[in-house]
Coordinates of C-alpha atoms and ligand atoms in Angstrom, one line a residue:
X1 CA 22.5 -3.4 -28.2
X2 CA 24.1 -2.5 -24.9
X3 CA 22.3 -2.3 -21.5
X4 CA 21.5 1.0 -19.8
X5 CA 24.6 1.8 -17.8
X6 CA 25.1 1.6 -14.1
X7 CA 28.0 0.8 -11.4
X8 CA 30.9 -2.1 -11.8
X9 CA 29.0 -5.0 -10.3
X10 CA 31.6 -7.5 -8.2
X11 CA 31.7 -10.8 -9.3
X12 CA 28.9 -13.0 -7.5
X13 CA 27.5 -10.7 -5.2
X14 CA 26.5 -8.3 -8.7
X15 CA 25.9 -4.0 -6.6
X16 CA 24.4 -5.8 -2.9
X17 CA 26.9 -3.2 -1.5
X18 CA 26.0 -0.5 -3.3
X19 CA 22.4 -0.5 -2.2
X20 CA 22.8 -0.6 1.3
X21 CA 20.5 0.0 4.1
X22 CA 18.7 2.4 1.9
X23 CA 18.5 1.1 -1.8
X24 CA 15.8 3.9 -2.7
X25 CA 18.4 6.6 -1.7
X26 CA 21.2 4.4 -3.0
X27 CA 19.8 4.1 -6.2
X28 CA 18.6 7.6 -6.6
X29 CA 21.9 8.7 -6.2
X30 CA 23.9 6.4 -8.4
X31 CA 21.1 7.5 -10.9
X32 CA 22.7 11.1 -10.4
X33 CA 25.6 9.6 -12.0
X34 CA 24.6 7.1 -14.6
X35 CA 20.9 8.7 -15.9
X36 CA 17.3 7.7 -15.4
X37 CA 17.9 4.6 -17.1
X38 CA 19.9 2.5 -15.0
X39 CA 21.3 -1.1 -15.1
X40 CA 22.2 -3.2 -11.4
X41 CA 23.1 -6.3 -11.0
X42 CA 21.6 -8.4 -8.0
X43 CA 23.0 -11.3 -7.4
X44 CA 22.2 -13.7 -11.0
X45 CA 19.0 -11.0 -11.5
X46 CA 19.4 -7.8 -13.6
X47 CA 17.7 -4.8 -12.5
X48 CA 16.5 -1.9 -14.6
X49 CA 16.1 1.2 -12.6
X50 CA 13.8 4.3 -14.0
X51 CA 14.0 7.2 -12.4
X52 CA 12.6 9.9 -14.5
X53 CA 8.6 10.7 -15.2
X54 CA 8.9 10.1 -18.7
X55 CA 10.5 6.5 -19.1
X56 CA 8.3 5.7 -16.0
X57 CA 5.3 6.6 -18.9
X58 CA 7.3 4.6 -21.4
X59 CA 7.5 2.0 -19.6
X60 CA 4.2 1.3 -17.6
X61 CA 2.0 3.2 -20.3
X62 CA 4.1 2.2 -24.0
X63 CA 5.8 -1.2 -23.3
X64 CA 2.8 -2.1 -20.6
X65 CA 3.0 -5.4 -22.8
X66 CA 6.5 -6.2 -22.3
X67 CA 6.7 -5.7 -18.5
X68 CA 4.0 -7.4 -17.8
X69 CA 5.5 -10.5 -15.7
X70 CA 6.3 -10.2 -11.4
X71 CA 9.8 -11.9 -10.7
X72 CA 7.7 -13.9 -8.0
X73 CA 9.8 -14.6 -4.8
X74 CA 10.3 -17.9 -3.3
X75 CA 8.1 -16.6 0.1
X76 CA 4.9 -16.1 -2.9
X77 CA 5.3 -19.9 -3.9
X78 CA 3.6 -21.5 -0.5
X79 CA 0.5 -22.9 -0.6
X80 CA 1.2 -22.8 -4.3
X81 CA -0.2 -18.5 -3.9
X82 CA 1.8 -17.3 -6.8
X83 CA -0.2 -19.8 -9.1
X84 CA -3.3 -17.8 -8.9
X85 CA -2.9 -14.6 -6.9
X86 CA -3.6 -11.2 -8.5
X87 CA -0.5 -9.6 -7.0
X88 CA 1.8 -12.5 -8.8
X89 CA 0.5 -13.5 -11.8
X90 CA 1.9 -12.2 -15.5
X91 CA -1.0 -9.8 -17.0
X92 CA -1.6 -12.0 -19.9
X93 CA -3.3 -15.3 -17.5
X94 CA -6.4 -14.9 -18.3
X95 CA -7.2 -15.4 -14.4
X96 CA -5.5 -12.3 -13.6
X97 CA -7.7 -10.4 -15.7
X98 CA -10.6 -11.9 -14.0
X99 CA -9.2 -11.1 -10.7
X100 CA -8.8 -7.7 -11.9
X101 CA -12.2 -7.7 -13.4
X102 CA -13.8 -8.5 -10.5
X103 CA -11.9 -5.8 -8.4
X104 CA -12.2 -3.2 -10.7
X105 CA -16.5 -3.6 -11.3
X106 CA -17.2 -5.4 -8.5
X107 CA -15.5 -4.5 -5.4
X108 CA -14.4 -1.2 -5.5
X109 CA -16.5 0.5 -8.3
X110 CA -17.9 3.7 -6.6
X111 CA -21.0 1.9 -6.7
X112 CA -20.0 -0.8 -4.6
X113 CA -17.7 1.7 -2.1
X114 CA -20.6 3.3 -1.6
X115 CA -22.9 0.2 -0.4
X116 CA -20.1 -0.9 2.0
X117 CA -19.3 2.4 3.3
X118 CA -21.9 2.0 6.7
X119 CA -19.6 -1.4 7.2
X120 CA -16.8 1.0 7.6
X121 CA -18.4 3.6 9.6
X122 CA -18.6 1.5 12.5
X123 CA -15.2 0.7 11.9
X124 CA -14.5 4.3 12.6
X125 CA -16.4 4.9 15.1
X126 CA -14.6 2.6 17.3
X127 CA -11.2 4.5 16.4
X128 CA -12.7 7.8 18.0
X129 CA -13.7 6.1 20.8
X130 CA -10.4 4.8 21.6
X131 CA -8.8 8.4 20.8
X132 CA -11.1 9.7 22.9
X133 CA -10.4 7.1 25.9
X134 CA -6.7 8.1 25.4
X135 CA -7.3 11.7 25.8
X136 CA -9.3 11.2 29.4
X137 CA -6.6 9.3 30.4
X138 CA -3.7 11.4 28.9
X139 CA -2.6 8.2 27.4
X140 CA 0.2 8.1 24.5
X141 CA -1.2 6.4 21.3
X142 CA 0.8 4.4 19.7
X143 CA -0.3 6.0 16.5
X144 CA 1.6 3.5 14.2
X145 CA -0.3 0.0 15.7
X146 CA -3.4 2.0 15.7
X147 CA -3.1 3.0 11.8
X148 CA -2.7 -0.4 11.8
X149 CA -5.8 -1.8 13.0
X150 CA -7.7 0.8 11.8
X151 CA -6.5 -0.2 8.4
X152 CA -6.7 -3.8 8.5
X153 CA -10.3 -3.2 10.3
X154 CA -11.4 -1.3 7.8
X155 CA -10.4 -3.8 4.8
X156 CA -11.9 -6.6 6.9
X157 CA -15.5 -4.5 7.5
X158 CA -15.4 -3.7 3.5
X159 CA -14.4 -7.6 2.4
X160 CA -16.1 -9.4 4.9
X161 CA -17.9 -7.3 7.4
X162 CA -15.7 -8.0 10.4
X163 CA -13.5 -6.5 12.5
X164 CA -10.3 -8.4 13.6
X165 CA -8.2 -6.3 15.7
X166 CA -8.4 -4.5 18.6
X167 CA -7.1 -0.8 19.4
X168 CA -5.7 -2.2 22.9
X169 CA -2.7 -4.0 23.6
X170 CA -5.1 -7.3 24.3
X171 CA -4.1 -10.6 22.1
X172 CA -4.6 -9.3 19.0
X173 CA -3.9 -13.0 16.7
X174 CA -5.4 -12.3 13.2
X175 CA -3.1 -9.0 13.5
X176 CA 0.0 -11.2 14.5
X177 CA -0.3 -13.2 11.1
X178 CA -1.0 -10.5 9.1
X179 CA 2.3 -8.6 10.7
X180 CA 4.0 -12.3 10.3
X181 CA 3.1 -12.9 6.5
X182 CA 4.1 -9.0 5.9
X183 CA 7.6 -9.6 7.4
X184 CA 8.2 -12.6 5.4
X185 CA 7.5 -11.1 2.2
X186 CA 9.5 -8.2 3.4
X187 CA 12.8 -9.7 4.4
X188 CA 15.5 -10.2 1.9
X189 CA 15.8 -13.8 0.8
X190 CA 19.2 -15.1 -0.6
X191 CA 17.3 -17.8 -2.5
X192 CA 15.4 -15.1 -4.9
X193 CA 19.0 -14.1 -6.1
X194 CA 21.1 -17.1 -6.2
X195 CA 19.6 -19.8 -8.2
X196 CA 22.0 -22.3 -6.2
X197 CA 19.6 -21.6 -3.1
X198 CA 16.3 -22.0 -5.3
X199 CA 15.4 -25.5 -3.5
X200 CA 16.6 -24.7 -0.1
X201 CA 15.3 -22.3 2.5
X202 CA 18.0 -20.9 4.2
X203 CA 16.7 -18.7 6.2
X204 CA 14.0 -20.2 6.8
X205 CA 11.7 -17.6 5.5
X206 CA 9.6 -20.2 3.5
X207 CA 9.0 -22.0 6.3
X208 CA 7.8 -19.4 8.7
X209 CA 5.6 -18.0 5.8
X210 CA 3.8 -21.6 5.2
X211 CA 2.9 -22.0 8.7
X212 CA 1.2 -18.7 8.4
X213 CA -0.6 -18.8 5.4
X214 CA -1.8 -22.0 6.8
X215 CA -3.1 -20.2 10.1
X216 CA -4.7 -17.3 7.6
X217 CA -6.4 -20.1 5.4
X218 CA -8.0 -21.6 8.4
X219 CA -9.5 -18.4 9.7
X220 CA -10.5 -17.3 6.0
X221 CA -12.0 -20.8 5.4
X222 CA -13.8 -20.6 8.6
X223 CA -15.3 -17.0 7.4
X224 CA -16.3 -17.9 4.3
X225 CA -17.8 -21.6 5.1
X226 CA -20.1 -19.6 8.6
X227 CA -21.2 -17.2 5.3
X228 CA -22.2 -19.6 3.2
X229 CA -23.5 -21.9 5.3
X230 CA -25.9 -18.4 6.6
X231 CA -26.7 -17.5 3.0
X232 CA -28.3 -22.1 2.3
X233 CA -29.7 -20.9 5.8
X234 CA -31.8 -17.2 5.1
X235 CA -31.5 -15.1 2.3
X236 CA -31.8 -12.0 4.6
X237 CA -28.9 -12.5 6.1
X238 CA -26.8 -11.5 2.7
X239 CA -24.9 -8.3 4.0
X240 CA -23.7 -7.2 0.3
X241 CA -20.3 -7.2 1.8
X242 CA -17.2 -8.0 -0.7
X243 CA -17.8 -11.5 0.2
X244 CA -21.2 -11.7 -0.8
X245 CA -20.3 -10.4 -3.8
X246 CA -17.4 -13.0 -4.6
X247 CA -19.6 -15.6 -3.5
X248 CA -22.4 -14.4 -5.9
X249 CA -19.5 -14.6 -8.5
X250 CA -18.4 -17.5 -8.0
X251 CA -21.7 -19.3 -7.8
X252 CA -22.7 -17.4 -11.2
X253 CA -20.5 -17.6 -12.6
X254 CA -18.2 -20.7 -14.3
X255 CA -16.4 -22.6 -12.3
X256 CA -13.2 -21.7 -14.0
X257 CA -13.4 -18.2 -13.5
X258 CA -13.3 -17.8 -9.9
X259 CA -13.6 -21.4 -7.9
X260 CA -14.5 -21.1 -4.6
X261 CA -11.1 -22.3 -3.4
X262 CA -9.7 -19.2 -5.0
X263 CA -11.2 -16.8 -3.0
X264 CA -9.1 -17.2 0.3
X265 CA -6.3 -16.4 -1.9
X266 CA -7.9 -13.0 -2.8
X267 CA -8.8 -12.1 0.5
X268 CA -5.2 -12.5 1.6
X269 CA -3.8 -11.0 -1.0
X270 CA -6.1 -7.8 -0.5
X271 CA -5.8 -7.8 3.3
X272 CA -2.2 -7.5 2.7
X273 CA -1.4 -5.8 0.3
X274 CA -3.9 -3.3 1.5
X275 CA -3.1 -2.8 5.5
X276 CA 0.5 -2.2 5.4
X277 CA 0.1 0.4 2.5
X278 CA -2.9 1.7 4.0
X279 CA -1.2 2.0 7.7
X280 CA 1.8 3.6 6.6
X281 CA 0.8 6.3 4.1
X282 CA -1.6 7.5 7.4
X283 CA 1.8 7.5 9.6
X284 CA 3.4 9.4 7.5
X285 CA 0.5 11.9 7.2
X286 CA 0.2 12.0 11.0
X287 CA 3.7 12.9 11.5
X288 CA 4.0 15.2 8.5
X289 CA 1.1 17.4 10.3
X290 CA 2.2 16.4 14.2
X291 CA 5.6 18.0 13.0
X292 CA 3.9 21.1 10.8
X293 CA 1.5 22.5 13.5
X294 CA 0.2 25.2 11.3
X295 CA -0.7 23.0 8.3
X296 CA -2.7 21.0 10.9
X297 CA -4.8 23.9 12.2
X298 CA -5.3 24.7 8.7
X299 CA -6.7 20.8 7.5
X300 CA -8.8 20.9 10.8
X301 CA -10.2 24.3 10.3
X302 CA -11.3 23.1 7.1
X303 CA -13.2 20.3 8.5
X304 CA -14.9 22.2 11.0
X305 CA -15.9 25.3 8.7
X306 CA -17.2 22.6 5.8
X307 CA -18.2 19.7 7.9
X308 CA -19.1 21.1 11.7
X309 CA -17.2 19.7 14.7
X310 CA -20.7 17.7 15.7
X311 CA -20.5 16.1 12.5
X312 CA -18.7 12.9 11.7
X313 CA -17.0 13.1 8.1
X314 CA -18.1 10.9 5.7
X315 CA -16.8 9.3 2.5
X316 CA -18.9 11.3 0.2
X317 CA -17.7 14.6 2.1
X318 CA -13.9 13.8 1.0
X319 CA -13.9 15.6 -2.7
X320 CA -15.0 18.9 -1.2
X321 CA -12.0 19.0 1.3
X322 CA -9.3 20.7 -0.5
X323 CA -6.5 21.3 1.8
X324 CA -7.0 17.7 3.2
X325 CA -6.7 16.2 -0.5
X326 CA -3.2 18.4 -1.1
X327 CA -1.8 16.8 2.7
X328 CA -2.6 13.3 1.6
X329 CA -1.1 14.3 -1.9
X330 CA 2.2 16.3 -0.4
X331 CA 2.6 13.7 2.5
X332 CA 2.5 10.4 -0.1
X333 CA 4.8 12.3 -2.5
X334 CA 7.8 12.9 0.2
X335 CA 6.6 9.2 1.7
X336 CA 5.2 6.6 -1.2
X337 CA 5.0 3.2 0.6
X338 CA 6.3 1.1 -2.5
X339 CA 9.4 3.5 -3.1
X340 CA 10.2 1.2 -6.1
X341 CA 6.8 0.0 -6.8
X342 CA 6.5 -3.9 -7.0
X343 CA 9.1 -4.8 -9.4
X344 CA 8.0 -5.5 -12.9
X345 CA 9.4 -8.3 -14.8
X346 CA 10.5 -7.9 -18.6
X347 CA 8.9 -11.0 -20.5
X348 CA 10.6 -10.6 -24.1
X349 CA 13.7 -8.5 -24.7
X350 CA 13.2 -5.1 -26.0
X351 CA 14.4 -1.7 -26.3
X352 CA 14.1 1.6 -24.3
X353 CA 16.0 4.9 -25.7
X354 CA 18.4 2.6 -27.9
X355 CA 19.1 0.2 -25.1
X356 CA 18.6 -3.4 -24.0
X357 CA 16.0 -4.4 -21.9
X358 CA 16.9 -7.9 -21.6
X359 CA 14.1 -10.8 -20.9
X360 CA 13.9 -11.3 -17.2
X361 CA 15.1 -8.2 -15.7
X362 CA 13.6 -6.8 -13.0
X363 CA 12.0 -3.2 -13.9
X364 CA 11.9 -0.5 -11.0
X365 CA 10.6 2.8 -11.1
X366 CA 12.3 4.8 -8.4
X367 CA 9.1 6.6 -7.5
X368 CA 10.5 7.8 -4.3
X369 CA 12.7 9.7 -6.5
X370 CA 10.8 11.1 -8.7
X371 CA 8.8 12.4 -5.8
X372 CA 12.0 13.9 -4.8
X373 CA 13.5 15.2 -7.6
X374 CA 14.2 19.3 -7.8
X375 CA 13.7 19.6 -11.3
X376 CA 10.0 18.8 -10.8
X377 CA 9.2 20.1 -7.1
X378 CA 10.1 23.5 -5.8
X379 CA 11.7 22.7 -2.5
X380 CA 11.3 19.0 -3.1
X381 CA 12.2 18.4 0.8
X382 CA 9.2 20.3 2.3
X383 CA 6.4 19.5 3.4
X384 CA 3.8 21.9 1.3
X385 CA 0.7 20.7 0.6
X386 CA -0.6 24.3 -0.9
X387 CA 1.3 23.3 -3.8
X388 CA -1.5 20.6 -4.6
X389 CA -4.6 23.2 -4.3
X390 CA -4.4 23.8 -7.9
X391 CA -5.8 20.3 -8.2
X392 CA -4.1 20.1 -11.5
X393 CA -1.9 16.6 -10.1
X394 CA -3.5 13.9 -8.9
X395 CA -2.0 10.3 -7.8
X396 CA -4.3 8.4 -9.9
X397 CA -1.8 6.8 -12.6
X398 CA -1.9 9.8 -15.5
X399 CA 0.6 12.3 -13.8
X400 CA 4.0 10.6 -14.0
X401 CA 5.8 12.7 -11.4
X402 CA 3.4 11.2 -9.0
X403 CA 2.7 7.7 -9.1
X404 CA 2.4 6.1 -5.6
X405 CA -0.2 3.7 -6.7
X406 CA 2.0 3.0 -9.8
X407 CA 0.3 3.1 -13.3
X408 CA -1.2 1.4 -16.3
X409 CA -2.7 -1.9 -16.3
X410 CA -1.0 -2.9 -12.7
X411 CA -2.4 0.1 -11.3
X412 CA -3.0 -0.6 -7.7
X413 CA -6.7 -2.1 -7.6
X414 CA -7.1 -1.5 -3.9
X415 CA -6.6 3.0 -5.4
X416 CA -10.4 3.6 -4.8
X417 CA -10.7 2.2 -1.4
X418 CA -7.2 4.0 0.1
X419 CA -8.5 7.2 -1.4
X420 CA -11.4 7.0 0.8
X421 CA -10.0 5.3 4.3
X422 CA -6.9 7.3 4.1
X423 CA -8.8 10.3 4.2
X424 CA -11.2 9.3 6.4
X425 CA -9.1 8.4 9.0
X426 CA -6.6 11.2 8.8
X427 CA -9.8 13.6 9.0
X428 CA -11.3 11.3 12.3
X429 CA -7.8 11.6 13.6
X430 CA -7.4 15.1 13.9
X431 CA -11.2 17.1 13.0
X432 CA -11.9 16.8 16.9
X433 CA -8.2 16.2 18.3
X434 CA -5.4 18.1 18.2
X435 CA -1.9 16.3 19.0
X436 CA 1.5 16.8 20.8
X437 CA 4.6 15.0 21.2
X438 CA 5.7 13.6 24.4
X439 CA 7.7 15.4 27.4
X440 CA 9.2 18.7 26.3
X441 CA 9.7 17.4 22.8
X442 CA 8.9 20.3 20.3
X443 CA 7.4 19.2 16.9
X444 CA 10.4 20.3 14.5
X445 CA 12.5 17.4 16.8
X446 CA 10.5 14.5 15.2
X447 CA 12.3 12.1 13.7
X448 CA 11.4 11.9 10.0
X449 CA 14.2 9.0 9.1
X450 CA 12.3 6.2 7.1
X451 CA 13.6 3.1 7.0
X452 CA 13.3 0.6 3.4
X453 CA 11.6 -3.0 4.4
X454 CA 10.1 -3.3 0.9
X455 CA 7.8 -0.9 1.9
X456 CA 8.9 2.8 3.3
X457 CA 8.2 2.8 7.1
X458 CA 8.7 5.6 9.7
X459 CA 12.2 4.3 11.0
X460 CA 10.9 5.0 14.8
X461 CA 7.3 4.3 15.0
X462 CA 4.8 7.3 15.7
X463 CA 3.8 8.1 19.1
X464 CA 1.8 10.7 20.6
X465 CA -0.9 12.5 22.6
X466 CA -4.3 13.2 21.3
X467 CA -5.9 16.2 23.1
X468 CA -9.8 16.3 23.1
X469 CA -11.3 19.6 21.4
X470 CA -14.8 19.5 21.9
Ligands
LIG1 C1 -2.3 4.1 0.5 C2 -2.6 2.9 0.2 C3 -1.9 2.1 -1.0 C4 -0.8 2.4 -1.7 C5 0.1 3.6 -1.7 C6 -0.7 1.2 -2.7 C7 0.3 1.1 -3.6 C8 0.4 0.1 -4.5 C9 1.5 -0.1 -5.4 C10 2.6 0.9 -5.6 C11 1.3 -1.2 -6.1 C12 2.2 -1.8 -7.2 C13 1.9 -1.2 -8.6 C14 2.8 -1.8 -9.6 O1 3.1 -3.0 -9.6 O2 3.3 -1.0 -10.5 C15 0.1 -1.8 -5.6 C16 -0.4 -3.0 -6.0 C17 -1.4 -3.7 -5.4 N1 -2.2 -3.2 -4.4 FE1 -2.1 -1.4 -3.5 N2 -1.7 0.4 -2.4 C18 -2.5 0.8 -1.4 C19 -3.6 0.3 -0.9 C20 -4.2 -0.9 -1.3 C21 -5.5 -1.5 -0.9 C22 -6.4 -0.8 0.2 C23 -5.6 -2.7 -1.5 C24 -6.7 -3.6 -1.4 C25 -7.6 -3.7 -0.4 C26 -4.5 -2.9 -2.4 C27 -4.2 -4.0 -3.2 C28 -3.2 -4.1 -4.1 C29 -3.0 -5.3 -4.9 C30 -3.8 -6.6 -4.9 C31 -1.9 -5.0 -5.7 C32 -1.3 -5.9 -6.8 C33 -2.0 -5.7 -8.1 C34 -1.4 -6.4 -9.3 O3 -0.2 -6.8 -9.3 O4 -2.1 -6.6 -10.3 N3 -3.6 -1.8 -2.2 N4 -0.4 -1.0 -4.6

């Protein structure tokens, strides 16, 4: 059987230069040439590349079984994280299932969202209190590092009840590692496609990353000993936090199913894998509506007819806002934050439309694309959210031409929580505020380039001017 066909790789080196800067763009256009089903060579590691809704179903719904490994990168292996972290591990350990278990029942069944939601309430009301110290000051926000904290706060107040970082420019340290760790994993290292690098670190990226994992342990361990040392000390002082609940867990449960030591590993692998993709998608949203004035006024007039500008939104508020659901829908379809997903790795040779999936390849699906593509969107480029009121799409894994939280069983976990904070901060952000660029800068001249760091980020981070409207 032949592989799926794709570009002459050079010798060593395998289509590096064909990717560039870009490889979402890159890849969506060599797919123009050789078809949804698409074979690159990286270095010693073959990639499959799918680009069309229907092998994306084929693949992450029919051969779910087959591509159910992560090529794990060297950065994943410190601490010895890729051994037992969710993100990592094949499908078939029976301690990702556990993992998954646990997120899916435990920590964000609607049940559970719902018990933490006052945790991220104050969370929020924090965020308008900084928007609205901007406006009396006519201060730019630096609406990217804000999405950030209000992201990673909001994680922290759902997992652990804390919040670790500040809106201001102040030292801001459990932020730092978390921006650290996130670089790491998203910088290219050599070593993942050379085997000859395997046992050295050439650019140092394992080292940095070790040093702060370490620094992340130490604060996790430091959280998690103060709450269980509270919870030997007075029952009362259980918050039903995510913590809690993993604590209960693990104290319930068998040993082998989620050790205590375990459960740093979690946390880190939630508050990372959450923030970024959490911070981002609310960028993009932000400078989709910054840039489209009119759909703005239309999201906010929404808010104030169904909620009441003296209101504060809450979670439970969030199905009955129509317009809002179709931005967050439009905005994530031009924008996914994993335009390739996280690659999927092929554990036993198989075959897809009569070609060879060989063991070991790297499966993408180019869900940027797809997102992109004019055979499935009417004017794919614009940003239209009334195309979403129908309601008849939704992001949630069965409607393959929009899959920004991927599908089947590596669905992201973290799905239920983003539906609610991305929501509810977009909504905070703008029910009470309107925004403007700075100077004389008209909103049609914002930059909308993106720029590919694993994850999809605004090329030139967001900044603007909140304006108080009541
Ligand atoms: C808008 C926000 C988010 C987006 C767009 C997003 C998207 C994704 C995507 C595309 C994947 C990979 C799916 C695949 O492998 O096919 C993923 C995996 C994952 N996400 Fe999210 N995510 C978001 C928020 C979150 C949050 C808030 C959390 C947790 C607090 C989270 C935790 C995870 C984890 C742990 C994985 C790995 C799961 C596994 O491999 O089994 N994500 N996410």
């Amino acid at each position: 059987m032949k592989l799926p066909s794709g570009p002459q790789p050079y010798p060593i080196i395998g289509n590096m230069f064909d990717l560039g800067q870009n490889p979402h763009r890159s890849i969506a256009n060599l797919s123009k040439i050789y078809g949804p089903l698409m074979t690159l060579k990286l270095g010693s590691i073959t990639i499959i590349v799918i680009s069309s809704p229907q092998l994306a179903k084929e693949a992450l719904q029919k051969h779910d079984q087959s591509f159910y490994g992560r090529a794990t990168p060297a950065v994943s292996q410190v601490h010895g994280h890729d051994k037992v972290s969710m993100i990592w591990l094949p499908t078939t350990d029976i301690r990702w299932r556990v993992l998954r278990r646990i997120c899916k029942n435990h920590m964000f069944s609607q049940q559970k969202l719902d018990e933490t939601q006052v945790l991220r309430q104050e969370s929020l009301r924090k965020l308008r209190d900084y928007m609205k110290d901007c406006c009396d000051f006519g201060r730019v926000v630096d609406v990217s590092s804000m999405a950030c904290s209000i992201s990673l706060n909001l994680i922290t107040s759902s997992l652990f009840s804390r919040d670790l970082s500040q809106f201001d420019s102040g030292p801001n340290v459990f932020m730092d590692i978390v921006k650290a760790l996130i670089q790491g994993v998203s910088t290219a290292n050599i070593a993942d496609y050379f085997p000859v690098f395997k046992f050295v670190d050439p650019q140092g990226i394992k080292r940095r990353a070790k040093a702060y994992v370490g620094k992340m342990f130490a604060i996790l361990d430091d959280i998690i000993s103060q709450r269980s040392e509270a919870r030997r000390q007075d029952s009362a002082l259980i918050t039903n936090d995510i913590l809690d609940v993993l604590l209960d867990f693990s104290q319930r449960s068998s040993e082998s199913e989620l050790p205590q030591n375990q459960i740093k590993h979690l946390l880190m692998d939630l508050i990372l894998a959450g923030t970024e993709a959490t911070a981002i998608t609310v960028e993009w949203i932000m400078a989709e509506l910054i840039r489209n004035p009119e759909k703005m006024a239309k999201a906010r007039n929404e808010l104030q007819t169904l909620i009441g500008s003296d209101k504060q939104v809450q979670e439970s508020d969030i199905s009955r806002l129509p317009y809002l659901n179709a931005v967050v829908k439009e905005s994530i379809r031009l924008h996914p934050v994993g335009p390739l997903l996280i690659p999927h790795k092929a554990e036993v040779d198989l075959e897809m439309c009569g070609y060879l999936i060989p063991k070991n390849a790297n499966v993408m699906v180019n869900v940027w694309a797809i997102g992109r593509d004019p055979r499935i969107w009417h004017n794919p480029e614009r940003f239209e959210p009334e195309r979403f009121l129908d309601g008849k799409i939704d992001f949630k894994g069965h409607d393959f031409e929009l899959i920004p939280f991927g599908s089947g069983r590596r669905i992201c976990p973290g799905l239920p929580l983003a539906n609610r904070t991305v929501h509810l901060v977009v909504a905070n952000m703008i029910h009470n505020f309107n925004w403007k660029l700075q100077g004389e800068k008209k909103p049609q001249e914002l930059d909308m380039n993106d720029k590919f760091a694993f994850s999809l980020h605004k090329a030139l981070p967001l900044q603007a001017i909140p304006i108080r409207l009541s």
